[in-house]
Amino acid sequence: MNLALCAHPGKLQAVSEVVQLTLPEEQRVSVSTVTVGLSAVLTCGIQGTLRPPIIWRRNGIVLNFLDLEDINDFGDDGSLYITKVTTIHMGNYSCHAYGYEQLVQTHVLQVNVPPVILVYPETQAQEPGVSASLHCHAEGIPDPKLTWLKNGLDLQPPRSSKQLSLIANGSELLIGSVRYEDTGAYTCIAKNEVGVDEDISSLFVEDSAKKTLANILWREEGLSVGNMFYVFSDEGITEEMCPQGEASQPQSCVWSSAVNVREKYIYVSQPTLSRLLLVDLQAQKVVQIRLPVPENEPAVHKIDLETFHRVKTISLKNYSCVPQSMAYTHLSGFYFIQCQNQHKTFAKPPSQLLVDSVTDTVIGPNLNLSGRAFVSPDGRFIVTPENSKLIVQTVSFQGELMLNQDLDNPLAISDLDFQPSFTESNQHLVVASSRSGTDLLFGDLSTGKVEVLKSLKHPLSPEDWPWGGPNRVVVSSGLFEQYLVTPSSESLFVLNGNKERRIAKFRTSEEATQ
Ligand SMILES: *[C@@H]1O[C@H](CO)[C@@H](O)[C@H](O)[C@H]1NC(C)=O
Ligand SMILES: *[C@@H]1O[C@H](CO)[C@@H](O)[C@H](O)[C@H]1NC(C)=O
Ligand SMILES: *[C@@H]1O[C@H](CO)[C@@H](O)[C@H](O)[C@H]1NC(C)=O
Ligand SMILES: *[C@@H]1O[C@H](CO)[C@@H](O)[C@H](O)[C@H]1NC(C)=O
């Protein structure tokens, strides 16, 4: 009976059974918090006699008919059921009764994540009198608080002690001048509302530290998978990988870009062959994945990396968007697609698109941006160079994409990378290189302060760089080190991102022989 009514809501009044729907004022917005990995049930608060079926939306897209794997059960009472919640599910879900769109309830879904900790180094040996730094990085939602133990006992450094200090909310423990009694196991503990994680960083203070350290490094690092480089040349990765050229011509590979997934797999694309290659680093095997032959329609293909099946094709035709670059944040699951600028002569349409990876649907333009988006490693900051600004957006823990600030940017930016802040946990610096000049820009996302480091020589000109992508890359050494590397046309610069003035320059062989 309900179904028949839903199909013809107009007939309701004809039989004089009036639908009356109510939603208590205090339930118009309902905030739910779920821990990652669990399931979530959102129940629509709209009640009433002869209530038509409940329709759910996320970012304006109706979920009921999408046949999603993780959001597929709408229950007898119209509840929304999310199996195995992840951070991409955070955000707003709205419900209304079919045909009665003016009465809407909004559910704000917050997803909590227990802390995951990494310490660095796991072991170190130092001689008496030098300084020692122990690093601890924790991610979680909400932000974890960090504390330290030494040999199982609370470590409470006195304020303004030069000997022992906690820096950046405890993400660095700095011992100014180590003594023998500083030898010990230092436990970093990260705690938030939904969990605790801990790990140990050991310090040995001894006279023959160099010898000990060499032993430790040899034992720990050896020739492990994480220490290998892969280079994709026109001769392939291994000999069979590329098609044989004409008769005597050597085979030739064309590579586009590659991603490393958890130090286990490298996926690399071969645009002229419409395929991806999967390099299994542990098994040292290469498998090919055929991609759909390009159709005449610009689209993004979503491929399941386990089964290699195409899950979805997101058409970009309605937006006249030929994708040029793409960035992703796991918070709320946004893709930022930069489109090629096809309409140079007209007033340019907005050309950075926002896509929701839960529904695989284009939400619309991302503000009025057109540059390439860069996402910080923790997924919280999205930075887009735009004219003379760096536009900084953040994703809140409620899944809301917000304009955070804009930083002044005097450069034509070639490439950009992130470094963890040296003064505050869960904050970042951005470092950007210039496409044509000799400058490197440092921007502090927590304070908005920008500094430009000059005289890093000129990069190769974009015309002399035939491989696509940035002509001057800048690469940060990751979570625990403070170095940056950027090439110029004849040198390679290694910089200390912390004390920006300490520059070491490694010359290329060409310059060295002069
Ligand atoms: C880190 O410390 C700063 C002040 O030094 C404070 O404003 C911020 O909230 C702290 N962050 C965390 C995650 O505790
Ligand atoms: C594109 O626009 C047409 C016409 O407005 C519409 O019917 C179609 O559903 C749209 N396709 C997508 C993928 O949004
Ligand atoms: C984008 O919008 C902002 C304000 O919403 C405006 O200040 C800016 O000039 C716009 N940029 C472009 C390129 O239209
Ligand atoms: C989600 O809903 C809340 C409450 O109505 C609102 O403040 C917030 O801006 C919404 N977020 C998004 C992403 O629409």
Coordinates of C-alpha atoms and ligand atoms in Angstrom, one line a residue:
M1 CA 0.0 0.0 0.0
N2 CA 2.8 2.4 0.8
L3 CA 4.4 1.7 -2.5
A4 CA 1.3 2.6 -4.4
L5 CA 1.0 5.8 -2.5
C6 CA 4.6 6.7 -3.2
A7 CA 4.2 6.3 -6.9
H8 CA 1.2 8.6 -6.9
P9 CA 1.7 11.0 -4.1
G10 CA -0.8 13.4 -5.7
K11 CA -3.6 10.9 -5.3
L12 CA -3.2 11.1 -1.6
Q13 CA -5.3 14.1 -1.1
A14 CA -7.9 12.8 -3.6
V15 CA -8.8 10.1 -1.1
S16 CA -8.7 12.8 1.6
E17 CA -6.0 11.1 3.6
V18 CA -3.6 14.0 4.1
V19 CA 0.0 13.3 4.7
Q20 CA 1.3 15.2 7.7
L21 CA 5.0 15.1 8.3
T22 CA 6.9 16.5 11.3
L23 CA 10.5 17.0 12.3
P24 CA 11.2 18.4 15.7
E25 CA 13.2 21.7 15.4
E26 CA 16.1 20.3 17.5
Q27 CA 16.5 17.4 15.0
R28 CA 17.0 19.4 11.9
V29 CA 20.7 18.9 12.2
S30 CA 21.9 15.7 13.8
V31 CA 25.6 15.0 14.4
S32 CA 26.7 11.4 14.5
T33 CA 30.2 10.2 15.3
V34 CA 31.4 6.8 14.2
T35 CA 34.7 5.1 14.6
V36 CA 36.4 4.0 11.3
G37 CA 35.7 0.4 10.4
L38 CA 32.4 0.2 12.2
S39 CA 29.0 0.5 10.5
A40 CA 26.7 3.5 10.7
V41 CA 23.0 3.7 10.7
L42 CA 21.4 7.1 10.1
T43 CA 17.7 7.2 10.9
C44 CA 15.6 9.9 9.3
G45 CA 13.8 11.9 12.0
I46 CA 10.9 12.8 9.7
Q47 CA 7.8 11.2 11.0
G48 CA 4.1 11.2 10.1
T49 CA 1.1 9.2 9.0
L50 CA 1.4 7.8 5.5
R51 CA 5.0 9.0 5.3
P52 CA 6.3 8.4 1.7
P53 CA 9.6 6.6 1.3
I54 CA 12.7 8.4 2.5
I55 CA 15.2 9.8 0.0
W56 CA 18.8 10.4 1.0
R57 CA 21.3 12.7 -0.6
R58 CA 25.0 13.4 -0.3
N59 CA 26.4 16.5 -1.9
G60 CA 23.1 16.9 -3.6
I61 CA 23.2 13.4 -5.3
V62 CA 20.4 11.0 -4.5
L63 CA 21.9 7.8 -3.0
N64 CA 18.9 5.5 -3.1
F65 CA 19.2 4.4 -6.7
L66 CA 23.0 4.5 -7.1
D67 CA 23.5 0.8 -6.2
L68 CA 26.6 1.6 -4.1
E69 CA 28.5 -1.3 -2.5
D70 CA 29.0 0.4 0.9
I71 CA 25.7 2.4 1.1
N72 CA 23.1 0.0 -0.2
D73 CA 20.5 -0.8 2.5
F74 CA 17.8 1.6 3.2
G75 CA 16.0 -0.5 5.7
D76 CA 12.2 -0.8 6.2
D77 CA 12.1 2.5 8.0
G78 CA 14.2 4.3 5.4
S79 CA 17.4 4.4 7.5
L80 CA 20.7 4.9 5.7
Y81 CA 23.1 2.0 6.4
I82 CA 26.9 2.5 5.7
T83 CA 28.9 -0.7 6.1
K84 CA 32.5 -0.3 7.2
V85 CA 32.8 3.4 7.5
T86 CA 36.0 5.0 6.3
T87 CA 37.1 8.6 6.2
I88 CA 35.7 9.1 2.8
H89 CA 32.2 8.8 4.2
M90 CA 32.5 11.8 6.5
G91 CA 30.2 14.7 5.5
N92 CA 26.6 15.6 5.3
Y93 CA 23.7 13.3 4.5
S94 CA 20.3 14.8 4.1
C95 CA 16.9 13.0 4.1
H96 CA 13.4 14.0 3.1
A97 CA 10.2 12.2 2.3
Y98 CA 9.6 11.6 -1.4
G99 CA 7.7 14.5 -2.9
Y100 CA 8.1 16.6 0.2
E101 CA 11.5 18.3 -0.3
Q102 CA 10.8 21.3 1.8
L103 CA 11.2 19.3 5.1
V104 CA 14.8 18.2 5.3
Q105 CA 16.9 16.7 8.0
T106 CA 20.7 17.0 7.8
H107 CA 23.0 14.3 9.4
V108 CA 26.5 15.4 9.9
L109 CA 28.7 12.3 9.9
Q110 CA 32.0 12.6 11.8
V111 CA 34.5 9.7 11.5
N112 CA 36.9 9.2 14.3
V113 CA 40.2 7.4 13.7
P114 CA 42.4 5.9 16.5
P115 CA 46.0 7.2 16.5
V116 CA 48.6 5.5 14.4
I117 CA 52.1 6.2 15.4
L118 CA 55.6 6.2 13.8
V119 CA 58.8 6.9 15.6
Y120 CA 62.1 7.8 14.0
P121 CA 64.7 6.5 14.4
E122 CA 63.9 3.2 16.0
T123 CA 67.4 3.0 17.3
Q124 CA 70.3 5.5 17.4
A125 CA 73.7 5.6 19.0
Q126 CA 75.4 8.8 20.0
E127 CA 78.7 9.8 21.6
P128 CA 78.5 11.9 24.8
G129 CA 78.2 15.6 24.3
V130 CA 76.3 15.7 21.0
S131 CA 72.6 16.4 20.6
A132 CA 70.0 13.7 19.9
S133 CA 66.6 14.1 18.3
L134 CA 63.8 11.5 18.7
H135 CA 60.8 12.0 16.4
C136 CA 57.2 10.8 16.8
H137 CA 54.5 11.3 14.2
A138 CA 50.9 10.4 15.0
E139 CA 47.8 10.6 12.8
G140 CA 44.3 10.2 14.0
I141 CA 41.0 12.0 14.2
P142 CA 40.6 14.0 16.4
D143 CA 44.3 15.1 16.6
P144 CA 46.1 12.8 19.0
K145 CA 48.0 14.2 22.0
L146 CA 51.6 13.1 22.5
T147 CA 53.4 12.2 25.6
W148 CA 56.7 10.4 26.3
L149 CA 58.0 7.9 28.8
K150 CA 61.7 7.0 29.5
N151 CA 62.2 3.4 30.5
G152 CA 58.5 3.2 31.4
L153 CA 58.4 6.4 33.6
D154 CA 56.8 9.7 32.8
L155 CA 59.1 12.1 31.1
Q156 CA 58.2 15.7 32.1
P157 CA 60.9 18.0 30.9
P158 CA 61.1 21.2 33.0
R159 CA 60.0 24.3 31.0
S160 CA 62.8 26.0 29.1
S161 CA 65.3 23.3 29.7
K162 CA 68.1 23.2 27.2
Q163 CA 69.0 19.7 28.1
L164 CA 65.6 18.2 27.4
S165 CA 62.8 19.8 25.4
L166 CA 59.6 18.7 23.7
I167 CA 59.1 20.5 20.4
A168 CA 56.1 20.7 18.1
N169 CA 53.5 19.4 20.6
G170 CA 55.8 16.5 21.5
S171 CA 56.5 15.3 18.0
E172 CA 60.2 15.9 18.7
L173 CA 62.1 15.1 21.8
L174 CA 65.4 17.0 21.8
I175 CA 68.3 16.2 24.1
G176 CA 70.8 19.1 23.9
S177 CA 73.9 17.3 25.0
V178 CA 73.6 13.6 25.7
R179 CA 75.1 11.9 28.7
Y180 CA 75.6 8.2 29.4
E181 CA 72.5 8.2 31.7
D182 CA 70.3 9.3 28.7
T183 CA 70.6 5.8 27.3
G184 CA 67.2 4.3 27.4
A185 CA 64.0 3.3 25.7
Y186 CA 61.8 6.3 25.0
T187 CA 58.2 5.5 24.4
C188 CA 56.0 7.9 22.5
I189 CA 52.3 7.6 23.4
A190 CA 49.6 9.1 21.2
K191 CA 46.1 9.3 22.5
N192 CA 42.7 10.6 21.3
E193 CA 39.1 10.0 22.1
V194 CA 38.9 6.6 20.4
G195 CA 42.3 5.0 21.0
V196 CA 45.9 4.9 22.0
D197 CA 49.1 3.8 20.1
E198 CA 52.7 3.8 21.2
D199 CA 56.1 2.9 19.9
I200 CA 59.7 3.0 21.2
S201 CA 62.7 5.0 20.0
S202 CA 65.9 3.7 21.7
L203 CA 69.0 5.8 22.4
F204 CA 72.4 4.4 23.2
V205 CA 75.0 6.8 24.5
E206 CA 78.5 5.3 24.2
D207 CA 82.1 6.2 23.2
S208 CA 82.2 4.0 20.1
A209 CA 78.8 5.2 18.8
K210 CA 80.0 5.3 15.2
K211 CA 80.8 1.6 15.2
T212 CA 77.5 0.7 16.9
L213 CA 75.5 2.8 14.5
A214 CA 77.1 1.2 11.5
N215 CA 76.1 -2.2 13.0
I216 CA 72.5 -1.0 13.6
L217 CA 72.2 0.4 10.1
W218 CA 73.5 -2.7 8.5
R219 CA 71.2 -4.9 10.5
E220 CA 68.1 -2.8 10.0
E221 CA 68.3 -1.5 6.6
G222 CA 70.2 -4.0 4.5
L223 CA 68.9 -4.4 1.0
S224 CA 65.2 -4.2 1.8
V225 CA 62.4 -3.4 -0.6
G226 CA 62.0 0.1 0.6
N227 CA 65.6 1.0 -0.4
M228 CA 65.2 0.3 -4.1
F229 CA 64.6 2.7 -6.9
Y230 CA 62.8 1.9 -10.1
V231 CA 63.6 3.8 -13.2
F232 CA 61.4 3.5 -16.3
S233 CA 63.4 4.0 -19.4
D234 CA 62.6 3.7 -23.1
E235 CA 64.1 0.2 -22.9
G236 CA 61.5 -0.9 -20.3
I237 CA 61.7 -2.1 -16.8
T238 CA 62.7 -5.6 -18.0
E239 CA 63.2 -6.6 -21.6
E240 CA 59.8 -8.0 -22.5
M241 CA 57.9 -5.0 -21.4
C242 CA 57.8 -2.9 -24.5
P243 CA 56.7 -3.7 -28.0
Q244 CA 59.4 -4.7 -30.5
G245 CA 60.2 -1.9 -32.9
E246 CA 60.3 -2.2 -36.7
A247 CA 63.0 -4.7 -37.8
S248 CA 66.3 -3.4 -36.5
Q249 CA 64.8 -0.5 -34.5
P250 CA 65.1 -1.0 -30.7
Q251 CA 61.9 -1.4 -28.7
S252 CA 60.6 1.8 -27.1
C253 CA 58.5 2.4 -24.1
V254 CA 56.4 5.5 -23.4
W255 CA 55.6 6.0 -19.8
S256 CA 53.4 8.6 -18.2
S257 CA 53.4 8.6 -14.4
A258 CA 53.8 6.1 -11.6
V259 CA 52.5 5.7 -8.0
N260 CA 53.9 3.6 -5.2
V261 CA 51.3 1.9 -3.1
R262 CA 52.6 1.1 0.4
E263 CA 56.1 0.2 -0.8
K264 CA 54.5 -3.0 -2.2
Y265 CA 53.2 -2.2 -5.6
I266 CA 54.1 0.4 -8.3
Y267 CA 51.4 1.2 -10.8
V268 CA 52.8 2.9 -13.9
S269 CA 50.8 4.0 -16.9
Q270 CA 51.7 3.6 -20.6
P271 CA 49.5 6.0 -22.4
T272 CA 50.2 4.9 -26.0
L273 CA 49.3 1.3 -25.1
S274 CA 46.2 2.2 -23.0
R275 CA 47.4 0.1 -20.2
L276 CA 48.8 0.1 -16.6
L277 CA 51.6 -2.0 -15.5
L278 CA 51.6 -3.3 -12.0
V279 CA 55.1 -4.0 -10.5
D280 CA 54.8 -6.3 -7.6
L281 CA 57.9 -5.3 -5.6
Q282 CA 58.1 -8.3 -3.3
A283 CA 57.5 -10.9 -6.0
Q284 CA 59.5 -8.9 -8.5
K285 CA 56.8 -9.5 -11.1
V286 CA 55.1 -7.3 -13.6
V287 CA 51.5 -7.7 -14.6
Q288 CA 49.7 -5.7 -17.2
I289 CA 46.2 -4.1 -16.8
R290 CA 44.4 -3.2 -19.9
L291 CA 42.6 0.1 -19.8
P292 CA 39.4 0.8 -21.7
V293 CA 40.3 2.1 -25.2
P294 CA 39.9 5.8 -25.2
E295 CA 36.5 6.8 -26.3
N296 CA 35.7 10.2 -27.7
E297 CA 34.4 11.2 -24.3
P298 CA 36.7 12.7 -21.6
A299 CA 36.3 10.6 -18.5
V300 CA 37.9 9.4 -15.4
H301 CA 38.1 5.6 -15.0
K302 CA 38.0 4.1 -11.5
I303 CA 39.7 0.7 -11.4
D304 CA 39.7 -1.7 -8.5
L305 CA 43.4 -2.4 -7.9
E306 CA 42.8 -5.9 -6.6
T307 CA 40.6 -7.3 -9.3
F308 CA 41.7 -4.8 -12.1
H309 CA 38.1 -4.4 -13.0
R310 CA 36.7 -1.0 -14.0
V311 CA 34.4 0.0 -11.2
K312 CA 33.0 3.2 -12.7
T313 CA 33.5 5.7 -15.5
I314 CA 32.9 9.3 -14.5
S315 CA 32.1 11.2 -17.6
L316 CA 33.4 14.8 -17.8
K317 CA 31.7 15.6 -21.1
N318 CA 29.1 17.8 -19.6
Y319 CA 31.9 20.0 -18.1
S320 CA 34.0 20.0 -21.3
C321 CA 36.8 18.9 -19.2
V322 CA 39.8 17.0 -20.5
P323 CA 41.6 16.0 -17.3
Q324 CA 45.2 17.2 -17.0
S325 CA 46.0 16.4 -13.4
M326 CA 44.3 15.0 -10.4
A327 CA 44.6 15.1 -6.7
Y328 CA 42.8 13.2 -4.0
T329 CA 42.1 13.5 -0.3
H330 CA 40.8 10.5 1.8
L331 CA 38.9 13.0 4.0
S332 CA 35.4 13.1 2.6
G333 CA 36.8 11.4 -0.5
F334 CA 37.2 14.4 -2.9
Y335 CA 39.0 14.3 -6.2
F336 CA 40.3 17.6 -7.6
I337 CA 40.5 17.4 -11.4
Q338 CA 42.4 20.1 -13.3
C339 CA 41.0 20.5 -16.8
Q340 CA 43.0 21.6 -19.8
N341 CA 42.4 25.1 -20.8
Q342 CA 40.6 24.7 -24.1
H343 CA 38.9 28.0 -24.5
K344 CA 41.8 30.4 -24.5
T345 CA 39.9 33.1 -26.4
F346 CA 36.6 33.1 -24.5
A347 CA 36.0 34.0 -20.9
K348 CA 37.5 30.9 -19.4
P349 CA 35.0 28.6 -17.6
P350 CA 36.1 27.3 -14.2
S351 CA 38.3 24.4 -14.8
Q352 CA 39.0 22.6 -11.6
L353 CA 36.3 20.1 -10.9
L354 CA 35.3 18.6 -7.6
V355 CA 34.3 14.9 -7.7
D356 CA 32.8 12.9 -4.8
S357 CA 34.4 9.4 -4.7
V358 CA 31.6 8.0 -2.6
T359 CA 29.0 8.5 -5.3
D360 CA 31.6 8.9 -8.2
T361 CA 29.8 12.0 -9.3
V362 CA 31.0 15.4 -10.3
I363 CA 29.8 17.9 -7.7
G364 CA 30.8 20.9 -9.8
P365 CA 33.6 23.4 -10.1
N366 CA 35.9 23.9 -7.1
L367 CA 35.4 27.6 -6.4
N368 CA 36.6 29.3 -9.5
L369 CA 40.0 27.7 -9.5
S370 CA 41.8 26.5 -12.6
G371 CA 45.3 25.5 -11.4
R372 CA 46.6 22.1 -10.4
A373 CA 45.6 21.0 -6.9
F374 CA 48.2 19.6 -4.4
V375 CA 47.1 17.7 -1.3
S376 CA 49.1 17.5 1.9
P377 CA 50.1 13.9 2.9
D378 CA 47.5 13.9 5.7
G379 CA 44.7 14.9 3.3
R380 CA 43.8 18.1 5.3
F381 CA 45.2 20.8 3.1
I382 CA 44.5 21.4 -0.6
V383 CA 46.8 24.0 -2.2
T384 CA 46.1 25.4 -5.7
P385 CA 48.5 28.0 -7.3
E386 CA 46.3 30.6 -8.9
N387 CA 47.8 33.8 -10.5
S388 CA 49.6 35.6 -7.7
K389 CA 48.2 33.5 -4.9
L390 CA 48.3 30.1 -3.3
I391 CA 44.7 29.2 -2.5
V392 CA 44.6 27.0 0.6
Q393 CA 41.5 24.9 1.3
T394 CA 41.0 22.6 4.3
V395 CA 38.8 19.6 4.9
S396 CA 37.2 19.7 8.4
F397 CA 36.6 16.6 10.5
Q398 CA 32.9 17.1 9.6
G399 CA 34.0 16.6 5.9
E400 CA 33.4 20.2 4.9
L401 CA 35.7 21.6 2.2
M402 CA 36.5 25.2 3.3
L403 CA 38.5 28.1 2.0
N404 CA 41.2 28.6 4.6
Q405 CA 43.4 31.4 3.3
D406 CA 45.4 32.6 0.4
L407 CA 49.2 33.1 0.5
D408 CA 51.0 35.6 -1.6
N409 CA 52.9 33.9 -4.4
P410 CA 55.2 35.9 -6.6
L411 CA 56.3 32.9 -8.6
A412 CA 55.1 31.1 -11.7
I413 CA 54.9 27.7 -10.0
S414 CA 56.4 24.6 -11.5
D415 CA 56.1 22.1 -8.6
L416 CA 55.0 22.1 -5.0
D417 CA 55.6 19.8 -2.0
F418 CA 54.8 19.7 1.7
Q419 CA 57.0 19.4 4.8
P420 CA 55.7 18.8 8.3
S421 CA 55.9 21.9 10.4
F422 CA 58.9 22.2 12.7
T423 CA 57.0 23.9 15.4
E424 CA 53.5 22.4 15.6
S425 CA 52.2 18.9 15.1
N426 CA 49.6 18.3 12.3
Q427 CA 50.7 21.5 10.5
H428 CA 52.6 21.9 7.3
L429 CA 54.9 24.1 5.2
V430 CA 54.6 24.3 1.5
V431 CA 57.6 24.6 -0.7
A432 CA 57.1 25.6 -4.3
S433 CA 59.6 26.0 -7.2
S434 CA 59.6 28.5 -9.9
R435 CA 59.1 27.5 -13.6
S436 CA 61.4 30.2 -14.9
G437 CA 63.2 32.0 -12.1
T438 CA 65.8 31.1 -9.5
D439 CA 63.4 31.2 -6.5
L440 CA 62.0 28.8 -4.0
L441 CA 58.9 29.7 -2.0
F442 CA 58.3 28.6 1.6
G443 CA 54.8 29.1 3.0
D444 CA 53.7 28.3 6.5
L445 CA 50.1 27.1 6.4
S446 CA 49.5 27.7 10.1
T447 CA 50.6 31.3 10.1
G448 CA 50.2 32.3 6.4
K449 CA 53.8 33.6 6.4
V450 CA 55.7 33.4 3.1
E451 CA 59.4 33.6 2.5
V452 CA 61.3 33.4 -0.8
L453 CA 64.7 31.9 -1.1
K454 CA 66.6 33.3 -4.0
S455 CA 69.6 32.4 -6.2
L456 CA 69.0 28.8 -6.8
K457 CA 70.1 29.1 -10.4
H458 CA 67.7 28.7 -13.3
P459 CA 65.8 25.5 -14.1
L460 CA 65.9 23.9 -17.6
S461 CA 63.4 25.9 -19.7
P462 CA 60.0 24.2 -20.2
E463 CA 60.9 23.8 -23.9
D464 CA 64.0 21.9 -23.0
W465 CA 62.0 19.6 -20.8
P466 CA 60.1 17.4 -23.3
W467 CA 58.7 14.9 -20.7
G468 CA 55.6 16.8 -19.5
G469 CA 55.1 17.6 -15.9
P470 CA 57.0 20.2 -13.9
N471 CA 60.3 21.4 -15.4
R472 CA 61.7 22.0 -11.9
V473 CA 60.5 19.4 -9.4
V474 CA 60.9 20.0 -5.7
V475 CA 60.9 16.9 -3.4
S476 CA 60.7 16.8 0.4
S477 CA 62.4 14.1 2.3
G478 CA 59.2 13.2 4.1
L479 CA 58.0 13.0 7.7
F480 CA 61.2 12.9 9.7
E481 CA 63.9 14.5 7.7
Q482 CA 64.1 18.2 6.9
Y483 CA 65.7 18.2 3.5
L484 CA 64.5 19.3 0.1
V485 CA 65.9 18.5 -3.3
T486 CA 65.4 20.6 -6.4
P487 CA 67.4 20.6 -9.7
S488 CA 68.5 23.6 -11.7
S489 CA 69.7 23.3 -15.3
E490 CA 73.2 22.3 -14.2
S491 CA 73.1 21.6 -10.5
L492 CA 71.2 19.8 -7.9
F493 CA 70.3 21.7 -4.7
V494 CA 69.9 20.0 -1.4
L495 CA 68.4 22.4 1.2
N496 CA 67.6 22.2 4.8
G497 CA 64.0 23.2 5.0
N498 CA 64.2 23.9 8.7
K499 CA 67.0 26.5 8.7
E500 CA 66.4 27.8 5.2
R501 CA 69.8 29.4 4.9
R502 CA 71.9 26.3 5.2
I503 CA 72.3 25.1 1.6
A504 CA 74.5 22.4 0.4
K505 CA 74.8 22.1 -3.4
F506 CA 75.7 19.0 -5.2
R507 CA 77.1 19.7 -8.6
T508 CA 76.3 17.5 -11.5
S509 CA 79.2 15.7 -13.2
E510 CA 79.2 18.3 -16.0
E511 CA 79.9 21.1 -13.7
A512 CA 82.3 19.1 -11.5
T513 CA 84.6 18.4 -14.5
Q514 CA 84.9 22.1 -15.4
Ligands
LIG1 C1 50.1 22.4 19.6 O1 50.6 23.6 20.3 C2 50.0 24.8 19.9 C3 50.6 25.9 20.7 O2 52.0 25.8 20.8 C4 48.5 24.8 20.1 O3 47.9 25.9 19.7 C5 47.9 23.5 19.4 O4 46.5 23.4 19.7 C6 48.6 22.3 19.8 N1 48.1 21.2 19.0 C7 47.8 20.0 19.5 C8 47.4 19.0 18.5 O5 47.8 19.7 20.6
LIG2 C1 24.8 15.6 -19.0 O1 23.8 16.5 -19.3 C2 22.6 15.8 -19.9 C3 21.7 16.9 -20.4 O2 21.6 17.9 -19.4 C4 22.0 14.9 -18.8 O3 20.9 14.3 -19.4 C5 23.0 13.9 -18.4 O4 22.5 13.1 -17.4 C6 24.3 14.6 -17.9 N1 25.3 13.6 -17.7 C7 26.1 13.5 -16.6 C8 27.0 12.4 -16.5 O5 25.9 14.4 -15.7
LIG3 C1 37.5 34.0 -7.8 O1 36.6 34.4 -6.8 C2 37.2 35.3 -5.9 C3 36.1 35.6 -4.9 O2 35.1 34.7 -4.8 C4 37.6 36.6 -6.6 O3 38.2 37.4 -5.6 C5 38.6 36.2 -7.7 O4 39.0 37.3 -8.4 C6 38.1 35.1 -8.6 N1 39.1 34.7 -9.5 C7 38.9 34.6 -10.8 C8 40.1 34.1 -11.6 O5 37.8 34.8 -11.3
LIG4 C1 26.6 20.3 6.8 O1 25.5 20.7 7.5 C2 25.8 21.7 8.5 C3 24.5 22.0 9.3 O2 23.5 22.3 8.5 C4 26.3 23.0 7.8 O3 26.7 23.9 8.8 C5 27.6 22.6 7.0 O4 28.0 23.7 6.2 C6 27.2 21.5 6.0 N1 28.4 21.0 5.3 C7 28.4 20.9 4.0 C8 29.7 20.4 3.4 O5 27.5 21.2 3.3

